[in-house]
Amino acid sequence: MSSQNLPISDPPSSTGGNAWSSAISASPALRAFISRLTESTRRAFTRRRPWYELVDRTAFSKPESLTDATSRIRKNYNYFRVNYITLLSAVLAFSLLSHPFSLLTIVSLISAWLFLYIFRAPDQPVVIGGRTFSDREILGILIILTVFVVFLTSVGSLLMSATLIGLGIICVHGAFRDPEDLFLDDQEISSTGLFSSFGGAATTAAVADVMARV
């Protein structure tokens, strides 16, 4: 009696825990972006000031005028830039975590941009319902979706209100914190961008990749 070889198919791999790692391993551009972003963030946090300097009660005083308050905000911002960005990020994170639907919407939108456009290989078409979409069509759909989410849902108002609250806290602290005891070197004074300490190379690479597709 002859035995017959039956085809054995490999069991399907789990897509729950391995989806993210599989996507990263499949995209060298995404791996490079995450690596640069991680390195930039780590380098930025080495310039973070001690938090006790931020909340030193003996250094707080009322500004003499609006000009004095503006000067204090500028000096404190240059010195506490990383701390301020961390504080702003914490306010945004708290707002999103307290609104799970908005958090899920933002994560889905960012994931769509990353995996459908920015880090998708040019030779890997997007096929939905049997129809192949070009890069320009995908870009147009993502832009329309982004405008809808930001301006026509509660997500945009949530992000705007959280950002204004965070900036308000930063401005009040900067105006009342006397910066006379703070020291800045020339390199720190020259880098004045709000997020200049974070993700410079990573952001540049991502923008260049987007512009190359347009």
XYZ file of C-alpha atoms in Angstrom:
214
model
C 0.000 0.000 0.000
C 1.672 3.149 -1.196
C 1.688 6.127 1.021
C 0.604 9.425 -0.443
C 2.372 12.622 0.518
C -0.109 15.156 1.724
C 0.707 18.842 1.368
C 1.308 20.399 4.713
C 0.873 24.120 4.980
C 2.690 26.167 7.563
C 0.455 27.410 10.314
C -0.407 31.056 9.935
C 1.761 33.294 11.989
C 0.260 35.383 14.702
C -0.341 38.925 13.562
C -1.211 40.395 16.919
C 2.117 40.714 18.719
C 4.349 40.423 15.642
C 2.637 42.920 13.324
C 4.636 45.909 14.467
C 8.019 44.102 14.471
C 7.265 42.567 11.068
C 6.444 45.970 9.620
C 9.672 47.425 11.009
C 11.811 44.574 9.677
C 10.179 44.914 6.259
C 10.991 48.609 5.939
C 14.646 49.684 6.147
C 13.539 53.317 5.948
C 11.327 52.884 9.004
C 14.135 51.180 10.919
C 16.507 54.016 10.047
C 13.910 56.633 11.032
C 13.250 55.007 14.420
C 16.986 54.651 15.034
C 17.644 58.329 14.238
C 14.642 59.463 16.270
C 15.740 57.397 19.272
C 19.280 58.739 19.070
C 18.080 62.342 18.698
C 15.727 61.977 21.677
C 18.455 60.426 23.811
C 20.860 63.216 22.853
C 18.218 65.858 23.600
C 17.494 64.488 27.067
C 21.169 64.797 27.964
C 20.578 68.588 27.761
C 17.607 68.455 30.117
C 17.969 70.696 33.161
C 17.466 69.397 36.710
C 13.811 69.642 37.628
C 14.613 71.248 40.989
C 15.913 74.283 39.080
C 12.576 74.517 37.327
C 10.595 74.612 40.588
C 13.048 76.493 42.795
C 10.677 78.711 44.800
C 13.423 81.160 45.780
C 13.923 82.076 42.105
C 10.344 83.211 41.487
C 9.449 86.881 41.474
C 6.950 89.167 39.810
C 8.205 90.710 36.535
C 8.534 94.495 36.606
C 6.916 95.025 33.202
C 5.669 93.262 30.098
C 9.082 93.730 28.499
C 10.735 92.125 31.513
C 8.272 89.222 31.374
C 8.961 88.697 27.660
C 12.714 88.758 28.262
C 12.363 86.234 31.071
C 10.275 83.905 28.928
C 12.878 84.008 26.164
C 15.809 83.336 28.528
C 13.997 80.618 30.456
C 12.896 78.981 27.226
C 16.474 78.832 25.953
C 17.596 77.284 29.237
C 14.674 74.963 30.041
C 13.787 74.068 26.428
C 13.884 70.285 26.891
C 12.001 70.509 30.197
C 9.324 72.688 28.610
C 8.878 70.317 25.668
C 8.634 67.402 28.107
C 5.988 69.290 30.080
C 4.023 70.112 26.926
C 4.205 66.482 25.810
C 2.948 65.357 29.223
C -0.078 67.661 28.971
C -0.860 66.356 25.478
C -0.421 62.743 26.595
C -2.691 63.236 29.609
C -5.379 64.820 27.420
C -5.253 61.964 24.902
C -5.202 59.258 27.570
C -8.283 60.785 29.175
C -10.044 60.595 25.787
C -9.408 57.047 24.440
C -11.377 57.586 21.224
C -9.270 60.612 20.293
C -6.097 58.685 21.144
C -7.172 55.761 18.941
C -8.023 58.167 16.108
C -4.635 59.897 16.287
C -2.729 56.599 16.428
C -4.690 55.256 13.448
C -4.073 58.411 11.432
C -0.343 58.413 12.149
C -0.117 54.698 11.342
C -1.894 55.284 8.030
C 0.625 57.974 7.079
C 3.593 55.823 8.103
C 2.622 52.498 6.537
C 0.554 53.612 3.542
C 2.763 56.457 2.335
C 5.938 57.550 4.118
C 7.647 54.188 4.666
C 5.890 52.096 2.027
C 8.232 50.765 -0.642
C 7.649 52.386 -4.076
C 7.263 48.956 -5.695
C 4.608 47.908 -3.169
C 1.222 49.145 -4.470
C -1.795 49.765 -2.287
C -4.712 47.608 -3.460
C -8.153 48.156 -1.916
C -11.209 46.342 -3.245
C -9.298 45.137 -6.286
C -8.260 48.679 -7.261
C -4.637 49.825 -7.227
C -4.056 53.327 -5.871
C -1.150 55.493 -6.991
C 1.060 57.491 -4.630
C -0.720 60.747 -5.508
C -4.124 59.194 -4.831
C -2.937 57.843 -1.475
C -1.470 61.252 -0.600
C -4.713 62.995 -1.506
C -6.797 60.574 0.552
C -4.511 60.945 3.570
C -4.574 64.753 3.352
C -8.376 64.806 3.169
C -8.579 62.332 6.057
C -6.165 64.437 8.123
C -8.123 67.646 7.482
C -11.342 65.874 8.437
C -9.905 64.461 11.670
C -8.184 67.675 12.770
C -10.811 70.262 11.821
C -14.135 68.414 11.730
C -13.913 66.175 14.796
C -13.280 66.693 18.499
C -9.682 65.519 18.075
C -8.516 68.852 16.704
C -10.132 70.881 19.478
C -8.694 68.492 22.085
C -5.163 68.852 20.715
C -5.524 72.628 20.420
C -6.853 73.075 23.957
C -4.166 70.802 25.431
C -1.456 72.672 23.513
C -2.760 76.050 24.692
C -2.876 74.816 28.305
C 0.693 73.540 28.048
C 1.946 76.761 26.441
C 0.082 78.774 29.084
C 1.847 76.898 31.885
C 5.192 77.414 30.149
C 4.616 81.151 29.640
C 3.512 81.712 33.246
C 6.535 79.832 34.548
C 8.878 81.641 32.182
C 7.519 85.064 33.152
C 7.790 84.551 36.923
C 10.989 82.505 37.058
C 13.923 84.926 37.452
C 16.649 83.721 35.038
C 19.501 85.743 36.566
C 21.070 82.626 38.097
C 20.943 80.646 34.832
C 23.904 80.275 32.494
C 23.687 79.577 28.768
C 26.554 78.922 26.383
C 26.619 80.287 22.844
C 25.622 76.970 21.229
C 22.446 76.730 23.303
C 21.497 80.331 22.543
C 21.919 79.790 18.789
C 19.502 76.821 18.643
C 16.162 78.530 19.213
C 13.699 76.238 17.413
C 10.896 74.871 19.540
C 11.722 71.247 18.737
C 15.315 71.796 17.631
C 16.513 69.458 20.386
C 14.363 66.574 19.159
C 14.462 64.471 16.031
C 16.223 66.883 13.691
C 17.840 64.276 11.463
C 14.883 61.914 11.680
C 12.376 64.604 10.741
C 14.530 65.798 7.857
C 14.790 62.279 6.472
C 11.038 61.712 6.724
C 10.243 65.002 4.995
C 12.745 64.255 2.244
C 11.138 60.864 1.665
C 7.667 62.440 1.423
C 8.846 65.116 -1.015
C 10.486 62.478 -3.187
C 7.119 60.799 -3.702
C 5.187 63.947 -4.647
